[in-house]
């Protein structure tokens, strides 16, 4: 069995990533030593999943600090701003990326650091904190969510939201892991999640390693399972949640939520507060990434469509908040009206970040 490592970490001045494109066939960890290479790794989905992308962006900013030749603070800040632009452009929908790079930028601009070495170290410490916090957040989120799931439940899960999509443990899969840790006998229907097959390749791999009962299903089977009473709850993660609770997640999520409503099945989104974007009033403002045609016309490199076929490949969709029973966060379970409950969760999470910084002794200028 492959060693248990985080999906994202720092080693020898490199951002280390499990290459998720190669799973489940091969378990390979690769190092990236420039900001451009880190951005390309995010864009090409070496690493994917909103929280994992966020932590990668944070380490990308630390890398920018260490690779910058700057000898004064202003030049370093210029290089960091440039790096933030490059990293943020890598993928548009998951807000965790720009959230993490903004947090790194804010630290660089406000930290008291007597020397440039101190500033670089402070940036790396902040990236480590973002990664460590992500794991702790997921565990809290997981246990809040597990309280909603009954012993014996059949859960329908979309995409991959596990240890691979985060730094470790996972969001929606974190809820499932927490249920298992509590001894609940749950079973998971795993959507294959075309076109990139994150469910078949990654979620199935994670759940089998964890020994959690599951069946892989073709995406098109989900409606049949819901109508025939074989699903007790639908659970997924998200890449961005607007202020009113509308959720952007992997393409296909909206269809699941609508069919779940038709069949009176609860629908849960599980997200860290860093995925909540209060600057956007509703889901229509969330940028939806469009990806290459080859994701649809090929499976594992094998061509399955006529050469030259026109393709449209939106990678995410918006589920309007009225289809969600609750949004599970590390600060508790948010219920409608989401504009109020999400605001409370976000404020509590931000206060916790400040408290953690204070405990680590990170000093900010006023
Ligand atoms: O395109 P991906 O694989 O990065 O999309 C990921 C998802 O949609 C996840 O379900 C989402 O990021 C939730 S994360 C834990």
Short mmCIF file of C-alpha atoms in Angstrom, two decimals, residues 156 222-227 231-236 244-246 252-269 319-327 335-336 338:
data_model
loop_
_atom_site.label_atom_id
_atom_site.label_comp_id
_atom_site.label_asym_id
_atom_site.label_seq_id
_atom_site.Cartn_x
_atom_site.Cartn_y
_atom_site.Cartn_z
CA UNK A 156 -24.88 9.47 -2.90
CA UNK A 222 -28.27 8.30 -9.83
CA UNK A 223 -31.86 9.26 -10.73
CA UNK A 224 -32.99 5.62 -10.80
CA UNK A 225 -31.45 4.97 -7.37
CA UNK A 226 -33.17 8.02 -5.89
CA UNK A 227 -36.58 7.20 -7.34
CA UNK A 231 -30.57 6.95 -1.39
CA UNK A 232 -31.07 8.56 2.04
CA UNK A 233 -28.99 11.70 1.39
CA UNK A 234 -27.00 13.36 -1.38
CA UNK A 235 -23.70 14.89 -0.28
CA UNK A 236 -21.04 16.79 -2.21
CA UNK A 244 -27.19 33.54 -0.75
CA UNK A 245 -26.10 29.88 -0.56
CA UNK A 246 -26.02 29.10 -4.29
CA UNK A 252 -23.75 17.28 -12.74
CA UNK A 253 -24.37 18.42 -9.17
CA UNK A 254 -27.41 20.55 -10.10
CA UNK A 255 -29.14 17.59 -11.75
CA UNK A 256 -28.63 15.49 -8.61
CA UNK A 257 -30.06 18.18 -6.36
CA UNK A 258 -33.17 18.64 -8.50
CA UNK A 259 -33.87 14.90 -8.65
CA UNK A 260 -33.25 14.64 -4.89
CA UNK A 261 -35.86 17.35 -4.24
CA UNK A 262 -38.34 15.51 -6.48
CA UNK A 263 -37.82 12.44 -4.27
CA UNK A 264 -37.75 14.23 -0.86
CA UNK A 265 -34.10 13.31 -0.27
CA UNK A 266 -31.98 15.75 1.77
CA UNK A 267 -29.09 17.45 -0.05
CA UNK A 268 -25.96 18.55 1.80
CA UNK A 269 -23.00 20.59 0.60
CA UNK A 319 -27.10 24.55 -7.69
CA UNK A 320 -29.54 27.23 -6.50
CA UNK A 321 -29.74 27.39 -2.70
CA UNK A 322 -33.41 26.36 -2.61
CA UNK A 323 -32.35 22.78 -3.41
CA UNK A 324 -29.99 22.56 -0.43
CA UNK A 325 -31.15 21.20 2.92
CA UNK A 326 -28.03 22.51 4.68
CA UNK A 327 -24.45 23.62 4.11
CA UNK A 335 -29.53 26.23 7.43
CA UNK A 336 -31.69 28.65 5.43
CA UNK A 338 -28.25 31.00 4.15
#
